[in-house]
Short mmCIF file of C-alpha atoms in Angstrom, two decimals:
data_model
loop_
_atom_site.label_atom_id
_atom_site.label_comp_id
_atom_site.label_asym_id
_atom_site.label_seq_id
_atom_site.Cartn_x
_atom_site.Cartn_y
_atom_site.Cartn_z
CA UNK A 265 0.00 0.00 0.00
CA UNK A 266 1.42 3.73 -1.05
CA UNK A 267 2.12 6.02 1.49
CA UNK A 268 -0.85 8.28 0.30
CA UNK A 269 -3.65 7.23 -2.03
CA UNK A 270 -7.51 7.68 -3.07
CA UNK A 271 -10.48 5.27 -1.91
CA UNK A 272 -14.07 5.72 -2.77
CA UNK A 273 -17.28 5.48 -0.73
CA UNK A 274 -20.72 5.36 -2.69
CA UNK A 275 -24.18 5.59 -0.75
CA UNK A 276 -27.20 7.66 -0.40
CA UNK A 277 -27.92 10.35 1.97
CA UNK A 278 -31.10 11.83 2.95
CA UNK A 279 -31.86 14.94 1.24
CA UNK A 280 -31.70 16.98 4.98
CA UNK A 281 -28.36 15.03 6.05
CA UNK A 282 -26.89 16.39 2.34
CA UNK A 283 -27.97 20.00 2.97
CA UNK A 284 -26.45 20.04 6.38
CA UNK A 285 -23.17 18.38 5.07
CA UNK A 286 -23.52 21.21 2.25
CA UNK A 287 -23.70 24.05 4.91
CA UNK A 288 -20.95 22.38 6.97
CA UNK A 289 -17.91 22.77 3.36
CA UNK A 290 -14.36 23.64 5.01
CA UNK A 291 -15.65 21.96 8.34
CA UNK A 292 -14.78 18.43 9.93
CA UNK A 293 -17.13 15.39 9.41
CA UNK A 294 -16.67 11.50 10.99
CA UNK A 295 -18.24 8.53 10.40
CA UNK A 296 -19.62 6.82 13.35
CA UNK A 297 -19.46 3.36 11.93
CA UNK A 298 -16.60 1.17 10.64
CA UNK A 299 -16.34 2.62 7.06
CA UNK A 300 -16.26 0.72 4.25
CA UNK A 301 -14.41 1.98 1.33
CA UNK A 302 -12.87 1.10 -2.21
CA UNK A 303 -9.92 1.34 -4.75
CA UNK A 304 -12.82 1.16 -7.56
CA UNK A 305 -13.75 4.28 -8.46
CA UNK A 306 -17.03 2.90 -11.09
CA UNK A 307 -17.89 0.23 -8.52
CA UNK A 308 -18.17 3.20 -6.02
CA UNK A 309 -20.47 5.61 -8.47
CA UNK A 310 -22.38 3.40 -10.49
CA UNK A 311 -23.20 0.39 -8.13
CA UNK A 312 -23.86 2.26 -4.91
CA UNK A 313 -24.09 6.22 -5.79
CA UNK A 314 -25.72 6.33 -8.81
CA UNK A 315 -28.53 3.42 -7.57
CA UNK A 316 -29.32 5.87 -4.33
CA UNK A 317 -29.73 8.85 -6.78
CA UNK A 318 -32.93 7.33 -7.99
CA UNK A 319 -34.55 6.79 -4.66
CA UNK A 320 -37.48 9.34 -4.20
CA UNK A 321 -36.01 10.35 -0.66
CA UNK A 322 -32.20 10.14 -0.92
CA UNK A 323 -29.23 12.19 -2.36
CA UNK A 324 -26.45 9.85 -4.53
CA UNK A 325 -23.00 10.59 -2.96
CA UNK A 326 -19.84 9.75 -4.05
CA UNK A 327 -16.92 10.67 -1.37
CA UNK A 328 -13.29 10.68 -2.78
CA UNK A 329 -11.07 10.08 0.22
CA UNK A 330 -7.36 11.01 0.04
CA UNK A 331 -5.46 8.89 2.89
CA UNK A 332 -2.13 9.79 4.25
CA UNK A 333 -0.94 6.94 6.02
CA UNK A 334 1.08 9.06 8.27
CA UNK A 335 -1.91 10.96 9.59
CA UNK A 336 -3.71 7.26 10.07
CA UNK A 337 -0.34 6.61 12.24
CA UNK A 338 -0.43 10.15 13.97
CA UNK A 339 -3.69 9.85 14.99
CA UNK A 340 -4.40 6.11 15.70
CA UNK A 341 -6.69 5.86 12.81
CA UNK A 342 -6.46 2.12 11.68
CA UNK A 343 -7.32 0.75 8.66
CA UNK A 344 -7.21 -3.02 6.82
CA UNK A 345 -7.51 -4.41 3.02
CA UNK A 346 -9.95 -7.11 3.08
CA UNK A 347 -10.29 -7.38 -0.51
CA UNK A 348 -10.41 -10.63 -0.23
CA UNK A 349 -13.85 -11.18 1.28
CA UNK A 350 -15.37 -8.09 -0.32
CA UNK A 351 -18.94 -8.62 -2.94
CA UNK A 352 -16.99 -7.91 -5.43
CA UNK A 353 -14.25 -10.22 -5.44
CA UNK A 354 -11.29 -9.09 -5.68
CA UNK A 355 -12.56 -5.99 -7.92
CA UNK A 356 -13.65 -3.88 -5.33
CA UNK A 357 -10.73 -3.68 -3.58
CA UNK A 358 -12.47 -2.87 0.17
CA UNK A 359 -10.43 -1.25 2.66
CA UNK A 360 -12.42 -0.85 6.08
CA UNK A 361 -11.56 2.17 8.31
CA UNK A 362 -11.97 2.27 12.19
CA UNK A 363 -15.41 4.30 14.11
CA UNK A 364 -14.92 7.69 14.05
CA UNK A 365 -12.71 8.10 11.63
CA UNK A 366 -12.27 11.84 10.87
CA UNK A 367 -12.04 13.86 7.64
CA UNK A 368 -12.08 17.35 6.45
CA UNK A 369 -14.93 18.23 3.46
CA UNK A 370 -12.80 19.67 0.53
CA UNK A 371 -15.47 20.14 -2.05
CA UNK A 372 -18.72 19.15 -2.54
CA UNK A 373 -19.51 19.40 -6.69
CA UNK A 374 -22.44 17.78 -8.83
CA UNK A 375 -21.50 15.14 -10.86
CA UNK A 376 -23.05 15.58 -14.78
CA UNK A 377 -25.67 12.56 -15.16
CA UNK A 378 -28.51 12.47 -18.39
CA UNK A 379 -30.80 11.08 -16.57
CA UNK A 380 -30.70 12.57 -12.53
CA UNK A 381 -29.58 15.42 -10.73
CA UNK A 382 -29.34 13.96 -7.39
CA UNK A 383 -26.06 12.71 -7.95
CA UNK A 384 -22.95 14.77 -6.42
CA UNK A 385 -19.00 13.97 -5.61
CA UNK A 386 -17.74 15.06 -2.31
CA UNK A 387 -13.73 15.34 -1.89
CA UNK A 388 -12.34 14.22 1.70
CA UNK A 389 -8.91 14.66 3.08
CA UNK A 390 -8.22 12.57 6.25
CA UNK A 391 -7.57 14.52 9.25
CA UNK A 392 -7.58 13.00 12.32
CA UNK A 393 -7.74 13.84 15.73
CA UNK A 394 -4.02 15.57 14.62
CA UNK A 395 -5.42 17.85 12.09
CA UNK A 396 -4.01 21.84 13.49
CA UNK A 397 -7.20 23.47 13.60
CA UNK A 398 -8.95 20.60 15.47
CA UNK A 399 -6.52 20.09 17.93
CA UNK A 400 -5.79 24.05 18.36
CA UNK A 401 -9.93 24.15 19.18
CA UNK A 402 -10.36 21.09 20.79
CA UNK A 403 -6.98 21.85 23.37
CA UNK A 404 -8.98 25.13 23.87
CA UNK A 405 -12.52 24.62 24.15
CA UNK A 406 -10.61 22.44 26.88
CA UNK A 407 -9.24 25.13 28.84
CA UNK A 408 -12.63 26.67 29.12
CA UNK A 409 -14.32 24.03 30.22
CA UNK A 410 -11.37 23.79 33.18
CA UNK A 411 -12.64 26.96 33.97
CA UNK A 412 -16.34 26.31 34.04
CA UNK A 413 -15.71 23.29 36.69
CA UNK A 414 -16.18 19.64 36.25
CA UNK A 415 -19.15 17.39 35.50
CA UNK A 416 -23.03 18.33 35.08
CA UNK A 417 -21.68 22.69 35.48
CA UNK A 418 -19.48 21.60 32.00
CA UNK A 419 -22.43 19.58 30.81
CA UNK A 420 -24.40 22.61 31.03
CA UNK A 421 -21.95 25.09 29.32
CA UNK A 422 -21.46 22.53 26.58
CA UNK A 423 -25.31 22.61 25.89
CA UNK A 424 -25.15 26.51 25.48
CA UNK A 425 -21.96 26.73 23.23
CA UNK A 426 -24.28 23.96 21.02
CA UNK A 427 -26.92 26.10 20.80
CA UNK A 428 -29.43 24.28 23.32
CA UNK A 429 -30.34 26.57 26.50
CA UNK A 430 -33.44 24.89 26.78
CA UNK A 431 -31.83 21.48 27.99
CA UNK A 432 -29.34 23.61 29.92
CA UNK A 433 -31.97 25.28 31.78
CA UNK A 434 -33.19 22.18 33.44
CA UNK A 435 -30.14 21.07 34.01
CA UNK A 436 -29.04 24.09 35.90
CA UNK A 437 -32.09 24.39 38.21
CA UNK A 438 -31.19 21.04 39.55
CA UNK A 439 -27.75 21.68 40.07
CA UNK A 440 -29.11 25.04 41.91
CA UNK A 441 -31.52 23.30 43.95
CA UNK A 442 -29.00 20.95 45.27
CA UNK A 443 -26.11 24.01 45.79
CA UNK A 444 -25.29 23.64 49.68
CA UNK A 445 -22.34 26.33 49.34
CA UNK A 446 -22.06 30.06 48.15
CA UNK A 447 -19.97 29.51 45.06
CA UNK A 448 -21.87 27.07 43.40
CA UNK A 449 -25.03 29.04 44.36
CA UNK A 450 -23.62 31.69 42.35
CA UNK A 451 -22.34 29.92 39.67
CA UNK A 452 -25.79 28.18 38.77
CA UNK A 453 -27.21 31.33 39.28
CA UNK A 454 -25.40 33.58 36.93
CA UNK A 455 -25.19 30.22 34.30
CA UNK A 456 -29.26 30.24 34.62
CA UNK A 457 -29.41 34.24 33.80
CA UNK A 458 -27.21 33.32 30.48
CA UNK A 459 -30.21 30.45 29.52
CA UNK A 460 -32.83 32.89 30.10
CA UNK A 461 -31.35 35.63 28.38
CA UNK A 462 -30.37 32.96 25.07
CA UNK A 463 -34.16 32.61 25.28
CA UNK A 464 -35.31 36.21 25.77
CA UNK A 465 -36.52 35.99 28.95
CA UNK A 466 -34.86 38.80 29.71
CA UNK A 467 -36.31 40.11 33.08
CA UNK A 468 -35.52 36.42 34.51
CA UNK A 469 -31.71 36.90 33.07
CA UNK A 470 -31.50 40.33 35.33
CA UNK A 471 -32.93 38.33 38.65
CA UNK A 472 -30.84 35.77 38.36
CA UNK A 473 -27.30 37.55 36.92
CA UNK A 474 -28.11 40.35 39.74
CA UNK A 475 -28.59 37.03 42.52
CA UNK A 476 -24.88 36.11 41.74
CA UNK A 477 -23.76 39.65 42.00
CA UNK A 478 -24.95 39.81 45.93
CA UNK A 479 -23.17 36.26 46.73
CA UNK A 480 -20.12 37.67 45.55
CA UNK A 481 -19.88 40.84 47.23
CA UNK A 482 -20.39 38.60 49.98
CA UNK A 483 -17.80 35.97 49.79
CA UNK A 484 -14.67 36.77 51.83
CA UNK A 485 -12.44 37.43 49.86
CA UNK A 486 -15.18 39.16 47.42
CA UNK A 487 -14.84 37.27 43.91
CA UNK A 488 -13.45 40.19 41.95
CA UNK A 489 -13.13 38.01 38.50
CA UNK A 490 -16.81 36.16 38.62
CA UNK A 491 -17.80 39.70 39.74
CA UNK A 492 -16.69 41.28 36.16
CA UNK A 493 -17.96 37.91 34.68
CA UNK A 494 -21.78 39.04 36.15
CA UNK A 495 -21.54 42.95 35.29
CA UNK A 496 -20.75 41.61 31.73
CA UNK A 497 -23.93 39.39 31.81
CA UNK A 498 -26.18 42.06 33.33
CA UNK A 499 -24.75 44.55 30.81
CA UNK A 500 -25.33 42.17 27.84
CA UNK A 501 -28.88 41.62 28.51
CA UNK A 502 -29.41 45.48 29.03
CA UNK A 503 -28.35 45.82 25.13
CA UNK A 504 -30.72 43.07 24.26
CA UNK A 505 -33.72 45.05 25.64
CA UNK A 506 -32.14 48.19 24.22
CA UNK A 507 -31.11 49.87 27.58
CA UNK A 508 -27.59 51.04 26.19
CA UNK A 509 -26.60 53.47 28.49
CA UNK A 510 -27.29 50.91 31.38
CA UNK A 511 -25.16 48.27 29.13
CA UNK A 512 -22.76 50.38 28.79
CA UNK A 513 -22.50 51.18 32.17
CA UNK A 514 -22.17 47.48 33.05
CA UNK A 515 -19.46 46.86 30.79
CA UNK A 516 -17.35 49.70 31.57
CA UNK A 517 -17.37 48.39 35.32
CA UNK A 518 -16.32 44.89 33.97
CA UNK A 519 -13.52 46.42 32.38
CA UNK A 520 -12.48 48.13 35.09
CA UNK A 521 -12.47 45.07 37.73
CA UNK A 522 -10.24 43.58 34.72
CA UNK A 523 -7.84 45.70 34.16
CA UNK A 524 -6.70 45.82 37.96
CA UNK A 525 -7.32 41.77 38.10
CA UNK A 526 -6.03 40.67 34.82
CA UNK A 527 -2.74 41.15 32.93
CA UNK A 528 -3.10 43.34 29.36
CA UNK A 529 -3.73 40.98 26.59
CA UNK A 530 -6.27 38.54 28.88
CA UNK A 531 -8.70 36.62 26.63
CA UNK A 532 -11.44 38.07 28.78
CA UNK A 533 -10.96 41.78 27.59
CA UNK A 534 -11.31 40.70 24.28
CA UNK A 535 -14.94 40.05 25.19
CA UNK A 536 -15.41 43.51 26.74
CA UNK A 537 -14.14 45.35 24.36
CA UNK A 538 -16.30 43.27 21.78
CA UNK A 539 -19.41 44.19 24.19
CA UNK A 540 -18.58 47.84 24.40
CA UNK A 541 -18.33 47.61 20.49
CA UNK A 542 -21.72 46.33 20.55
CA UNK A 543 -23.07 49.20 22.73
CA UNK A 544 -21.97 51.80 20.62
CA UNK A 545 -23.18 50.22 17.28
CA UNK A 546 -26.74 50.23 19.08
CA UNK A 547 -25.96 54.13 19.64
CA UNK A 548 -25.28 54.50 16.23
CA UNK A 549 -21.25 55.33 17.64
CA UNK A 550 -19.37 53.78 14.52
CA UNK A 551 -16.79 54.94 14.67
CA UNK A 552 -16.43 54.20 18.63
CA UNK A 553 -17.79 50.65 17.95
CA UNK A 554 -15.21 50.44 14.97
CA UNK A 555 -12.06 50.78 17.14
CA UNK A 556 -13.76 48.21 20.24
CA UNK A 557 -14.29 45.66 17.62
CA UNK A 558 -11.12 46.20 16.11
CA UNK A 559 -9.34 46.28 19.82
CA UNK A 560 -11.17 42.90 20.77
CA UNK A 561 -10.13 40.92 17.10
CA UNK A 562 -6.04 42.38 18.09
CA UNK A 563 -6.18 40.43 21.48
CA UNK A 564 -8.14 37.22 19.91
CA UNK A 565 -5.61 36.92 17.37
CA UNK A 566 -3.14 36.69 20.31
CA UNK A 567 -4.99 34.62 22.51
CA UNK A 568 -7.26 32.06 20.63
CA UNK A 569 -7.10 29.22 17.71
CA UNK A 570 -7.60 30.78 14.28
CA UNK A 571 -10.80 28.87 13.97
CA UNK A 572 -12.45 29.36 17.29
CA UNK A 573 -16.25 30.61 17.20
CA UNK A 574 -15.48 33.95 18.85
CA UNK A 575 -13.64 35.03 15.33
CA UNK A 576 -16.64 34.84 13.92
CA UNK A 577 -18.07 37.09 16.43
CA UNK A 578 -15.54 39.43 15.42
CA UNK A 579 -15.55 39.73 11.66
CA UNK A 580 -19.72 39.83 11.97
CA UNK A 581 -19.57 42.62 14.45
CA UNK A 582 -16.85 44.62 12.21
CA UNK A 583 -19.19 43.67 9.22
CA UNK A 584 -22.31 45.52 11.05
CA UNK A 585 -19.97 48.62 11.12
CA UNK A 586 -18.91 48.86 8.05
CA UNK A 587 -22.63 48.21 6.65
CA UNK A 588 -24.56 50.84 8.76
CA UNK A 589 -21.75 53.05 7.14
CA UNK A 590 -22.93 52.14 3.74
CA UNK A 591 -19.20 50.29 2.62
CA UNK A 592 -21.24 47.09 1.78
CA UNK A 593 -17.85 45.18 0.00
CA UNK A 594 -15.97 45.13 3.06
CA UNK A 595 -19.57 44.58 4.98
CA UNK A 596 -19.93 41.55 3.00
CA UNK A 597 -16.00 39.91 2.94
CA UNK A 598 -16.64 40.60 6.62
CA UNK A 599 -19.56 39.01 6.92
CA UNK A 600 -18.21 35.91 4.80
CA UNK A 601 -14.89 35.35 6.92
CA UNK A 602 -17.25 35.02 9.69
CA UNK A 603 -19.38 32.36 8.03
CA UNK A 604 -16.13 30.33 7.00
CA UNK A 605 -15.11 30.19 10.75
CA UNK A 606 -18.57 29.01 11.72
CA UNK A 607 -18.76 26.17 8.96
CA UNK A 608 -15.84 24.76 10.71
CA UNK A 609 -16.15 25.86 14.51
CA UNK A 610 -20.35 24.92 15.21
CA UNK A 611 -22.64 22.51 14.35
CA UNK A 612 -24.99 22.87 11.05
CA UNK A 613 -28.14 24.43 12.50
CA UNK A 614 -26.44 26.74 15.50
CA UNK A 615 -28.19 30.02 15.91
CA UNK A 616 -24.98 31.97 15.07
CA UNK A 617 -25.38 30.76 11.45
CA UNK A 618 -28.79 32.57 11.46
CA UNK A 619 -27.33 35.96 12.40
CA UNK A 620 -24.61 35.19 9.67
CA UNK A 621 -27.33 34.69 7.01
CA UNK A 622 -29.33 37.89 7.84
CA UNK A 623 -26.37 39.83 7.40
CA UNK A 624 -25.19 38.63 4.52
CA UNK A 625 -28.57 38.87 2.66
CA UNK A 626 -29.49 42.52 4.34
CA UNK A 627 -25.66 43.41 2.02
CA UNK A 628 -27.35 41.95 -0.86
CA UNK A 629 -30.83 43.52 0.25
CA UNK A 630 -28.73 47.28 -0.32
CA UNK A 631 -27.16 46.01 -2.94
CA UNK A 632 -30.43 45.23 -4.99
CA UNK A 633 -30.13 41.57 -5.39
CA UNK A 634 -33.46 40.88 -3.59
CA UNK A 635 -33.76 37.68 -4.65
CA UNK A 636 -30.21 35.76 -3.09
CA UNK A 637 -30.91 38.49 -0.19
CA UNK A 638 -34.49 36.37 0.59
CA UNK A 639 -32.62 33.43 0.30
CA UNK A 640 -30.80 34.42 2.77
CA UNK A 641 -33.22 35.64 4.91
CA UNK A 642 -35.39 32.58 4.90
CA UNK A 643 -32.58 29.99 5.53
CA UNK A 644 -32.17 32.60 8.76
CA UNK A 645 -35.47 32.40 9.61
CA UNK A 646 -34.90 28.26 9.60
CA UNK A 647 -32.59 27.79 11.53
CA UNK A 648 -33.83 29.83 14.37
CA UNK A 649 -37.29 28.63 14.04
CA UNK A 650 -35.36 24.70 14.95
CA UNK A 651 -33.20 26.89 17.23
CA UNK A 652 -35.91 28.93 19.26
CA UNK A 653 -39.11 29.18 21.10
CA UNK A 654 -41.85 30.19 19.35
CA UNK A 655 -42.11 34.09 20.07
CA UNK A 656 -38.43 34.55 20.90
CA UNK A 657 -37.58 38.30 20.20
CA UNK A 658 -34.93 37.52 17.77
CA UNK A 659 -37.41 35.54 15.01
CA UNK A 660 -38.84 39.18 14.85
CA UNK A 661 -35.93 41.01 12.95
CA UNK A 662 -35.70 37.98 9.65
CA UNK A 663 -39.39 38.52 9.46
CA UNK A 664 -38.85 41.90 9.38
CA UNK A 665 -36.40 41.46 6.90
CA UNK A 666 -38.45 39.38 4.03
CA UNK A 667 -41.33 41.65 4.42
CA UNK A 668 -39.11 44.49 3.08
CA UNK A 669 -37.70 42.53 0.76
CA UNK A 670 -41.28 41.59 -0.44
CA UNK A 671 -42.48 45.16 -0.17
CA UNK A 672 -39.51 45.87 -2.87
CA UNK A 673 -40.41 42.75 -5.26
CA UNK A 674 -44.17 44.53 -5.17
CA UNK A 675 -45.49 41.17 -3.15
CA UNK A 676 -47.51 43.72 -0.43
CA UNK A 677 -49.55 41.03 1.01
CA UNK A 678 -47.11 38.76 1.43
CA UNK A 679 -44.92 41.88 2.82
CA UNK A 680 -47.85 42.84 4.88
CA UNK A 681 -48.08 39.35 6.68
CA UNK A 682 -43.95 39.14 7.37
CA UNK A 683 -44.42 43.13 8.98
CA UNK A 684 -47.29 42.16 11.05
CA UNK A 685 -45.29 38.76 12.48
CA UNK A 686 -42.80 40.87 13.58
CA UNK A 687 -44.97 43.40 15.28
CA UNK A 688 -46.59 40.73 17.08
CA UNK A 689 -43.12 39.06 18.14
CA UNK A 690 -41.54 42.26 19.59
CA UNK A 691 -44.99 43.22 21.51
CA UNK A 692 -44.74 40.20 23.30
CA UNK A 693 -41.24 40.40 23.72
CA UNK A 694 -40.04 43.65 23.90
CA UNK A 695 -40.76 46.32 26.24
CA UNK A 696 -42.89 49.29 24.90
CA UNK A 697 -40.23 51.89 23.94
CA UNK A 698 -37.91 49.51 22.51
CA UNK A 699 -36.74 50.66 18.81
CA UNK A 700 -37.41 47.48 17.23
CA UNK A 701 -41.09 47.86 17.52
CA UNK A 702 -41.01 51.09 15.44
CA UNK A 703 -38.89 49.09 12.56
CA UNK A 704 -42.00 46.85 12.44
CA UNK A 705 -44.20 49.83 12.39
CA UNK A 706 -42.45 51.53 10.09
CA UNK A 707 -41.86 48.81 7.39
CA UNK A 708 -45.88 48.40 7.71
CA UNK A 709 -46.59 51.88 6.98
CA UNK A 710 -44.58 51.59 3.94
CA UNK A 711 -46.61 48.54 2.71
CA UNK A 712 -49.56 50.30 3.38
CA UNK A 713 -48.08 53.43 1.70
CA UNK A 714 -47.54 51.45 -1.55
CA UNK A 715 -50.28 49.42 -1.66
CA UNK A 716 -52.24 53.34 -1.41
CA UNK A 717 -53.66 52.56 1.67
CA UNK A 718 -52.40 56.35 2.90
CA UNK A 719 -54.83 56.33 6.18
CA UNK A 720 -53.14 52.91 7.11
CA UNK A 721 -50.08 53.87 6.18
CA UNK A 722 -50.40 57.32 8.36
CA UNK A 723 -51.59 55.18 11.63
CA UNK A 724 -48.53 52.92 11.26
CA UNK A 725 -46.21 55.87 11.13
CA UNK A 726 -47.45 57.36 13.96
CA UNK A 727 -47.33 55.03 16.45
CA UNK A 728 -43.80 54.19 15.26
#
């Protein structure tokens, strides 16, 4: 056997499984079974892809694997020619890898057939658990769960970096309700304020960020570090309900404990200056947020793996500058970069992708390309539909979104009923003076104003 070579894999895959492996291009992908491969290249496509392509509900794939067997060495990734025994005789040339084997997705391309179009090749390399990026994440997502603590408390954290408060919620109530000392009272405290405000319960976020606050004053020696960690919380959920001066406040103190605490290039300022950023977009500060963002990306590219979910955090946030200041190409290769990093960093249907999407499509929204910009804003409106409860306040801003774009492709009714889902969202959610309810107002009144409905129209802007 050569040192490096190609195998071939042939199979179906359901047509959600292929649009998730689609969305996840760049990223890492195993196979939880012992994987069966071959040599055979037309074995693989027409006796296993090409037959799948023509079931009703499946997608035919071909994977083209390239194998380095140093990597397979590196990373204790075993593998065995049974060609021998394979269906094929001899012809197949079967060489069976171990569970779990992993690989990174090169290119996904659809192969030219007369008679389907369900039939695409999808280029592997072989990574391993030694592949740099993955073990530059993995030994950091690590070190932060070291940090949270051990067992069900990491448990709990993992379900929030995946996207999954829900689950985390329960779990954290039971850890609270079994606390017996300060610390963890806090802890599970402060954790269950970052649930509630992922779900946009925001007034239970304050309660419970604010309970963690007075055990830590408390605690002798006061816990100056989990201190800055809860003004940080309090402060983001104050920009979520649009309270930016109070946000604001709360960061600054953060940053204050920190910089007496912590020495200068500390991952954790990174994050306030990132918040403070976010402030001052909300104030309409560019510039202001422009240098925070750009202060928070200096000390991430110090501190953390080049493909760590917080990048992405970065380049979006820098990409919402640069749009609200009308320099939509560097908006949009923002905007991108981010998506890249989350392809590889989060699972297929994490809310962060949704926020990613909206962007991107409200570039091509200004731009004028309405229809890839409702694209866009429907696959965001997917994924936090699977992601969030029903009248969560951030499903109101992509509904928002397609009725404008539907008010500009002269679909007013169907523009009319993506305004008025909005409105309803951010009454339930949103406190009365909070700017995103005149957004919804105001892109009704504009319906209303094209569709000649001026008394309508008139209402709508007034109350916005």
């Amino acid at each position: 056997m050569p040192s490096k070579f190609q195998v071939f894999r042939g199979q179906g895959l359901s047509m959600e499984a292929f649009e998730k492996m689609k969305k996840t291009k760049g990223g890492l992908m195993s196979f939880n079974n012992f994987l069966s491969t071959s040599r055979n290249h037309e074995i693989s496509l027409q006796s296993y892809a090409r037959l799948a392509a023509f079931d009703a509900d499946s997608v035919g794939i071909l994977f083209i694997m390239n194998i380095d067997t140093a990597i397979c060495t590196a990373s204790s990734t075993p593998f065995v020619n049974v060609k021998d025994i394979g269906f094929f005789d001899d012809k197949e040339e079967e060489i069976l890898f171990s569970t779990h084997t992993i690989f990174r997705i090169d290119r996904i391309q659809c192969i030219e057939d007369k008679h389907t179009d369900r039939l695409w090749q999808v280029n592997l390399t072989l990574a391993g658990n030694q592949d740099d990026d993955f073990s530059k994440l993995t030994a950091h997502l690590r070190k932060e769960l070291d940090f949270v603590g051990t067992g069900w408390s990491r448990l709990g954290f993992i379900l929030i970096k995946l996207g999954e408060p829900a689950k985390a919620e329960h779990l954290y109530q039971l850890l609270l309700e079994k606390a017996s000392s300060d610390r963890y009272k806090a802890q599970y405290s402060g954790e269950l304020g970052t649930v509630y405000r992922r779900i946009g319960e925001y007034s239970k976020a304050i309660t419970f960020y604010e309970k963690a606050v007075d055990i830590y004053k408390k605690m002798s020696p006061p816990s100056e570090l989990k201190l800055a960690i809860s003004y940080n919380n309090i402060g983001n959920v104050y920009n979520n309900m649009g309270e930016y001066s109070k946000a604001l406040s709360s960061y600054e103190r953060s940053l204050e404990i920190r910089k007496i605490a912590l020495p200068p290039n500390h991952p954790d300022f990174a994050q306030s200056y990132n918040n403070i950023g976010s402030v001052y977009y909300n104030m309409g500060e560019y510039s202001k947020a422009l240098s925070s963002h750009e202060r928070s990306l200096e000390i991430k590219k110090i501190t953390v793996p080049p493909n760590h979910p917080d990048f992405a955090q970065s380049y979006n946030n820098i990409g919402s500058v640069y749009y609200n200041m009308g320099e939509y190409s560097k908006a949009l290769s923002s905007y991108e970069r981010s998506l890249e990093i989350q392809k590889i960093a989060l699972p297929p249907n994490h809310p962060d992708f949704a926020q990613s999407y909206n962007n991107i499509g409200s570039v091509y929204y200004n731009m004028g390309e309405y229809s890839k910009a409702l694209s866009l804003y429907e696959r965001s409106l997917e994924i936090k539909k699977i992601a969030l409860p029903p009248n969560h306040p951030d499903l109101a801003a992509p509904y928002n979104n397609i009725g404008s774009v539907y008010n500009k492709m002269g679909e007013y009714s169907k523009a009319l009923s993506s305004h008025e889902r909005s409105l309803e969202i951010n009454k339930i959610a949103l406190p009365p003076n909070h700017p995103d309810l005149a957004s919804s107002y105001q892109g009704i009144a504009l319906v209303y104003a094209n569709m000649g409905e001026y008394s309508n129209a008139l209402s709508s802007y007034e109350r916005s």
